[in-house]
mmCIF file of N, CA and C in Angstrom:
data_model
loop_
_atom_site.group_PDB
_atom_site.id
_atom_site.type_symbol
_atom_site.label_atom_id
_atom_site.label_comp_id
_atom_site.label_asym_id
_atom_site.label_seq_id
_atom_site.Cartn_x
_atom_site.Cartn_y
_atom_site.Cartn_z
ATOM 1 N N UNK F 1 40.329 -5.442 10.001
ATOM 2 C CA UNK F 1 39.010 -5.354 9.839
ATOM 3 C C UNK F 1 38.548 -6.761 9.773
ATOM 4 N N UNK F 2 37.322 -7.187 10.486
ATOM 5 C CA UNK F 2 36.968 -8.589 10.424
ATOM 6 C C UNK F 2 36.735 -9.004 9.006
ATOM 7 N N UNK F 3 36.681 -10.406 8.733
ATOM 8 C CA UNK F 3 36.246 -10.950 7.385
ATOM 9 C C UNK F 3 34.690 -10.957 7.434
ATOM 10 N N UNK F 4 34.333 -10.932 6.048
ATOM 11 C CA UNK F 4 32.875 -10.613 5.894
ATOM 12 C C UNK F 4 32.604 -12.122 5.752
ATOM 13 N N UNK F 5 31.370 -12.747 6.439
ATOM 14 C CA UNK F 5 31.046 -13.906 6.432
ATOM 15 C C UNK F 5 29.740 -13.911 5.556
ATOM 16 N N UNK F 6 29.376 -14.875 4.715
ATOM 17 C CA UNK F 6 28.054 -14.894 3.978
ATOM 18 C C UNK F 6 27.392 -16.234 4.171
ATOM 19 N N UNK F 7 26.478 -16.108 4.646
ATOM 20 C CA UNK F 7 25.689 -17.356 5.139
ATOM 21 C C UNK F 7 24.590 -17.768 4.037
ATOM 22 N N UNK F 8 24.224 -18.926 3.778
ATOM 23 C CA UNK F 8 23.241 -19.225 2.847
ATOM 24 C C UNK F 8 22.380 -20.229 3.457
ATOM 25 N N UNK F 9 21.099 -19.944 3.660
ATOM 26 C CA UNK F 9 20.095 -20.785 4.326
ATOM 27 C C UNK F 9 19.152 -21.265 3.397
ATOM 28 N N UNK F 10 19.059 -22.463 3.154
ATOM 29 C CA UNK F 10 18.267 -23.235 2.453
ATOM 30 C C UNK F 10 16.962 -23.716 2.551
ATOM 31 N N UNK F 11 15.703 -23.419 2.341
ATOM 32 C CA UNK F 11 14.523 -23.656 3.134
ATOM 33 C C UNK F 11 13.648 -24.208 2.173
ATOM 34 N N UNK F 12 13.728 -25.506 1.638
ATOM 35 C CA UNK F 12 13.175 -25.687 0.570
ATOM 36 C C UNK F 12 11.470 -25.740 0.877
ATOM 37 N N UNK F 13 10.699 -25.722 -0.306
ATOM 38 C CA UNK F 13 9.189 -25.744 0.073
ATOM 39 C C UNK F 13 8.905 -27.403 0.459
ATOM 40 N N UNK F 14 7.879 -27.348 1.281
ATOM 41 C CA UNK F 14 7.308 -28.772 1.687
ATOM 42 C C UNK F 14 6.190 -29.221 0.768
ATOM 43 N N UNK F 15 5.629 -28.332 0.193
ATOM 44 C CA UNK F 15 4.506 -28.414 -0.460
ATOM 45 C C UNK F 15 4.530 -28.809 -1.759
ATOM 46 N N UNK F 16 5.647 -28.790 -2.404
ATOM 47 C CA UNK F 16 5.868 -28.700 -4.090
ATOM 48 C C UNK F 16 6.864 -29.653 -4.252
ATOM 49 N N UNK F 17 6.751 -30.708 -5.087
ATOM 50 C CA UNK F 17 7.945 -31.616 -5.442
ATOM 51 C C UNK F 17 9.244 -30.942 -5.798
ATOM 52 N N UNK F 18 10.283 -31.285 -5.318
ATOM 53 C CA UNK F 18 11.370 -30.792 -5.626
ATOM 54 C C UNK F 18 11.888 -29.418 -4.917
ATOM 55 N N UNK F 19 10.800 -29.014 -4.132
ATOM 56 C CA UNK F 19 11.033 -28.000 -3.096
ATOM 57 C C UNK F 19 11.270 -26.647 -3.626
ATOM 58 N N UNK F 20 10.910 -26.413 -4.949
ATOM 59 C CA UNK F 20 10.925 -24.971 -5.339
ATOM 60 C C UNK F 20 10.377 -24.177 -5.132
ATOM 61 N N UNK F 21 10.457 -22.968 -4.996
ATOM 62 C CA UNK F 21 9.771 -21.623 -4.594
ATOM 63 C C UNK F 21 9.774 -20.582 -5.850
ATOM 64 N N UNK F 22 8.648 -19.742 -5.635
ATOM 65 C CA UNK F 22 8.644 -18.711 -6.584
ATOM 66 C C UNK F 22 9.300 -17.640 -6.133
ATOM 67 N N UNK F 23 9.949 -16.997 -7.103
ATOM 68 C CA UNK F 23 11.095 -15.698 -6.792
ATOM 69 C C UNK F 23 10.215 -14.435 -7.389
ATOM 70 N N UNK F 24 9.227 -14.158 -7.878
ATOM 71 C CA UNK F 24 8.728 -13.018 -8.333
ATOM 72 C C UNK F 24 7.354 -12.429 -7.742
ATOM 73 N N UNK F 25 7.091 -13.069 -6.552
ATOM 74 C CA UNK F 25 5.979 -12.459 -5.716
ATOM 75 C C UNK F 25 6.485 -11.219 -4.937
ATOM 76 N N UNK F 26 7.659 -11.145 -4.237
ATOM 77 C CA UNK F 26 8.084 -10.199 -3.262
ATOM 78 C C UNK F 26 8.037 -8.886 -4.007
ATOM 79 N N UNK F 27 7.953 -8.926 -5.261
ATOM 80 C CA UNK F 27 8.219 -7.643 -5.999
ATOM 81 C C UNK F 27 6.736 -6.971 -6.107
ATOM 82 N N UNK F 28 5.797 -7.755 -5.897
ATOM 83 C CA UNK F 28 4.137 -7.196 -6.020
ATOM 84 C C UNK F 28 3.423 -6.847 -4.745
ATOM 85 N N UNK F 29 4.242 -6.848 -3.475
ATOM 86 C CA UNK F 29 3.699 -6.741 -2.105
ATOM 87 C C UNK F 29 3.703 -5.284 -1.976
ATOM 88 N N UNK F 30 4.808 -4.320 -2.059
ATOM 89 C CA UNK F 30 5.114 -2.798 -1.640
ATOM 90 C C UNK F 30 4.254 -1.924 -2.420
ATOM 91 N N UNK F 31 3.863 -2.200 -3.569
ATOM 92 C CA UNK F 31 3.550 -1.062 -4.301
ATOM 93 C C UNK F 31 1.972 -0.436 -3.859
ATOM 94 N N UNK F 32 1.172 -1.335 -3.468
ATOM 95 C CA UNK F 32 -0.233 -0.786 -2.884
ATOM 96 C C UNK F 32 -0.102 -0.070 -1.583
ATOM 97 N N UNK F 33 0.786 -0.287 -0.639
ATOM 98 C CA UNK F 33 1.120 0.525 0.593
ATOM 99 C C UNK F 33 1.884 1.695 -0.015
ATOM 100 N N UNK F 34 2.658 1.596 -0.690
ATOM 101 C CA UNK F 34 3.596 2.902 -1.350
ATOM 102 C C UNK F 34 2.240 3.718 -1.881
ATOM 103 N N UNK F 35 1.550 3.332 -2.604
ATOM 104 C CA UNK F 35 0.419 4.218 -2.882
ATOM 105 C C UNK F 35 -0.533 4.889 -1.874
ATOM 106 N N UNK F 36 -0.722 4.010 -1.219
ATOM 107 C CA UNK F 36 -1.625 4.628 -0.174
ATOM 108 C C UNK F 36 -0.949 5.654 0.586
ATOM 109 N N UNK F 37 0.384 5.332 1.044
ATOM 110 C CA UNK F 37 0.926 6.377 1.777
ATOM 111 C C UNK F 37 1.361 7.588 1.174
ATOM 112 N N UNK F 38 1.451 7.546 -0.147
ATOM 113 C CA UNK F 38 1.826 8.623 -1.060
ATOM 114 C C UNK F 38 0.288 9.414 -1.132
ATOM 115 N N UNK F 39 -0.543 8.928 -1.084
ATOM 116 C CA UNK F 39 -1.960 9.620 -0.922
ATOM 117 C C UNK F 39 -1.987 10.099 0.294
ATOM 118 N N UNK F 40 -1.869 9.490 1.272
ATOM 119 C CA UNK F 40 -2.132 10.043 2.526
ATOM 120 C C UNK F 40 -1.238 11.204 3.053
ATOM 121 N N UNK F 41 0.066 11.210 2.301
ATOM 122 C CA UNK F 41 0.786 12.128 2.647
ATOM 123 C C UNK F 41 0.461 13.568 1.638
ATOM 124 N N UNK F 42 -0.004 13.376 0.542
ATOM 125 C CA UNK F 42 -0.527 14.363 -0.275
ATOM 126 C C UNK F 42 -1.942 15.343 0.313
ATOM 127 N N UNK F 43 -2.904 14.316 0.663
ATOM 128 C CA UNK F 43 -3.905 14.794 1.548
ATOM 129 C C UNK F 43 -4.327 14.222 2.751
ATOM 130 N N UNK F 44 -3.391 14.793 3.712
ATOM 131 C CA UNK F 44 -3.354 14.364 4.972
ATOM 132 C C UNK F 44 -4.757 14.518 5.980
ATOM 133 N N UNK F 45 -5.809 15.280 5.413
ATOM 134 C CA UNK F 45 -7.002 15.268 6.360
ATOM 135 C C UNK F 45 -7.773 13.828 5.925
ATOM 136 N N UNK F 46 -7.297 13.104 5.028
ATOM 137 C CA UNK F 46 -8.143 11.915 4.820
ATOM 138 C C UNK F 46 -7.255 10.632 5.057
ATOM 139 N N UNK F 47 -5.888 11.099 5.659
ATOM 140 C CA UNK F 47 -5.124 9.743 5.645
ATOM 141 C C UNK F 47 -5.986 8.595 6.716
ATOM 142 N N UNK F 48 -6.603 9.018 7.768
ATOM 143 C CA UNK F 48 -7.014 8.221 8.642
ATOM 144 C C UNK F 48 -8.472 7.619 7.818
ATOM 145 N N UNK F 49 -8.621 7.862 6.735
ATOM 146 C CA UNK F 49 -9.956 7.261 6.141
ATOM 147 C C UNK F 49 -9.320 6.209 5.134
ATOM 148 N N UNK F 50 -7.898 6.135 4.851
ATOM 149 C CA UNK F 50 -7.638 5.228 3.827
ATOM 150 C C UNK F 50 -7.129 3.851 4.539
ATOM 151 N N UNK F 51 -8.198 3.137 4.692
ATOM 152 C CA UNK F 51 -7.786 1.780 5.634
ATOM 153 C C UNK F 51 -8.073 0.496 4.611
ATOM 154 N N UNK F 52 -8.269 0.695 3.663
ATOM 155 C CA UNK F 52 -8.671 -0.682 2.633
ATOM 156 C C UNK F 52 -8.018 -0.645 1.240
ATOM 157 N N UNK F 53 -7.814 -1.706 0.852
ATOM 158 C CA UNK F 53 -7.303 -1.778 -0.648
ATOM 159 C C UNK F 53 -8.324 -2.687 -1.492
ATOM 160 N N UNK F 54 -8.573 -2.207 -2.826
ATOM 161 C CA UNK F 54 -7.761 -1.243 -3.395
ATOM 162 C C UNK F 54 -8.121 0.047 -3.281
ATOM 163 N N UNK F 55 -7.026 1.133 -3.305
ATOM 164 C CA UNK F 55 -7.149 2.361 -3.353
ATOM 165 C C UNK F 55 -7.616 2.907 -4.603
ATOM 166 N N UNK F 56 -8.952 2.990 -5.048
ATOM 167 C CA UNK F 56 -9.401 3.477 -6.423
ATOM 168 C C UNK F 56 -9.557 4.953 -6.601
ATOM 169 N N UNK F 57 -9.818 5.546 -7.373
ATOM 170 C CA UNK F 57 -10.269 6.901 -7.478
ATOM 171 C C UNK F 57 -11.381 7.059 -6.782
ATOM 172 N N UNK F 58 -12.350 5.961 -6.929
ATOM 173 C CA UNK F 58 -13.736 6.196 -6.167
ATOM 174 C C UNK F 58 -13.516 6.356 -4.580
ATOM 175 N N UNK F 59 -12.740 5.378 -4.058
ATOM 176 C CA UNK F 59 -12.532 5.270 -2.754
ATOM 177 C C UNK F 59 -11.855 6.917 -2.174
ATOM 178 N N UNK F 60 -10.849 7.295 -2.756
ATOM 179 C CA UNK F 60 -10.171 8.263 -2.554
ATOM 180 C C UNK F 60 -11.308 9.741 -2.633
ATOM 181 N N UNK F 61 -12.068 9.786 -3.591
ATOM 182 C CA UNK F 61 -13.212 10.722 -3.748
ATOM 183 C C UNK F 61 -13.905 10.657 -2.499
ATOM 184 N N UNK F 62 -14.575 9.431 -2.151
ATOM 185 C CA UNK F 62 -15.358 9.236 -1.000
ATOM 186 C C UNK F 62 -14.776 9.743 0.119
ATOM 187 N N UNK F 63 -13.352 9.492 0.521
ATOM 188 C CA UNK F 63 -12.652 9.934 1.529
ATOM 189 C C UNK F 63 -12.894 11.498 1.733
ATOM 190 N N UNK F 64 -12.538 12.060 0.513
ATOM 191 C CA UNK F 64 -12.519 13.555 0.142
ATOM 192 C C UNK F 64 -13.726 13.965 0.701
ATOM 193 N N UNK F 65 -14.931 13.480 0.096
ATOM 194 C CA UNK F 65 -16.139 13.848 0.061
ATOM 195 C C UNK F 65 -16.840 13.718 1.734
ATOM 196 N N UNK F 66 -16.372 12.665 2.183
ATOM 197 C CA UNK F 66 -16.685 12.736 3.580
ATOM 198 C C UNK F 66 -16.020 13.615 4.481
ATOM 199 N N UNK F 67 -14.548 14.018 4.329
ATOM 200 C CA UNK F 67 -13.924 15.024 4.979
ATOM 201 C C UNK F 67 -14.368 16.222 4.933
ATOM 202 N N UNK F 68 -14.943 16.570 3.646
ATOM 203 C CA UNK F 68 -15.502 18.049 3.479
ATOM 204 C C UNK F 68 -16.763 18.127 4.092
ATOM 205 N N UNK F 69 -17.630 16.778 4.088
ATOM 206 C CA UNK F 69 -18.682 16.781 4.648
ATOM 207 C C UNK F 69 -18.624 17.274 6.074
ATOM 208 N N UNK F 70 -17.644 16.519 7.033
ATOM 209 C CA UNK F 70 -17.196 16.641 8.452
ATOM 210 C C UNK F 70 -16.741 18.057 8.615
ATOM 211 N N UNK F 71 -16.566 19.039 7.257
ATOM 212 C CA UNK F 71 -16.023 20.371 7.873
ATOM 213 C C UNK F 71 -17.152 21.282 7.445
ATOM 214 N N UNK F 72 -18.425 20.664 6.853
ATOM 215 C CA UNK F 72 -19.446 21.614 6.618
ATOM 216 C C UNK F 72 -19.250 22.313 5.129
ATOM 217 N N UNK F 73 -18.268 21.854 4.442
ATOM 218 C CA UNK F 73 -18.117 22.423 3.068
ATOM 219 C C UNK F 73 -18.325 21.407 1.942
ATOM 220 N N UNK F 74 -19.096 21.792 1.125
ATOM 221 C CA UNK F 74 -19.650 20.805 0.116
ATOM 222 C C UNK F 74 -18.616 20.609 -1.019
ATOM 223 N N UNK F 75 -18.356 19.272 -1.177
ATOM 224 C CA UNK F 75 -17.218 18.825 -1.844
ATOM 225 C C UNK F 75 -17.678 19.024 -3.481
ATOM 226 N N UNK F 76 -16.634 19.489 -4.262
ATOM 227 C CA UNK F 76 -16.972 20.060 -5.531
ATOM 228 C C UNK F 76 -16.831 18.781 -6.416
ATOM 229 N N UNK F 77 -17.868 18.770 -7.541
ATOM 230 C CA UNK F 77 -17.685 17.377 -8.295
ATOM 231 C C UNK F 77 -16.610 17.105 -9.098
ATOM 232 N N UNK F 78 -16.150 15.990 -9.245
ATOM 233 C CA UNK F 78 -14.788 15.690 -10.000
ATOM 234 C C UNK F 78 -14.700 15.984 -11.364
ATOM 235 N N UNK F 79 -13.769 16.187 -12.263
ATOM 236 C CA UNK F 79 -13.996 16.636 -13.507
ATOM 237 C C UNK F 79 -13.840 15.456 -14.551
#
């Protein structure tokens, strides 16, 4: 079995004294896409309408209402 080689690449920041970079930002990128994918899978008839962020309840409701209008069935009022 070949030996495992672990490489380390250091790329310091060129715009911050000391070359330091933040570490916490990467954890904030996936959640919006994950939420949009979950909604799109739960309600596939509006998946193509979910194209912008933030994906608020009002945006989802508008997409549902538009999808119902396209099918000539009036949407129910939210509770």
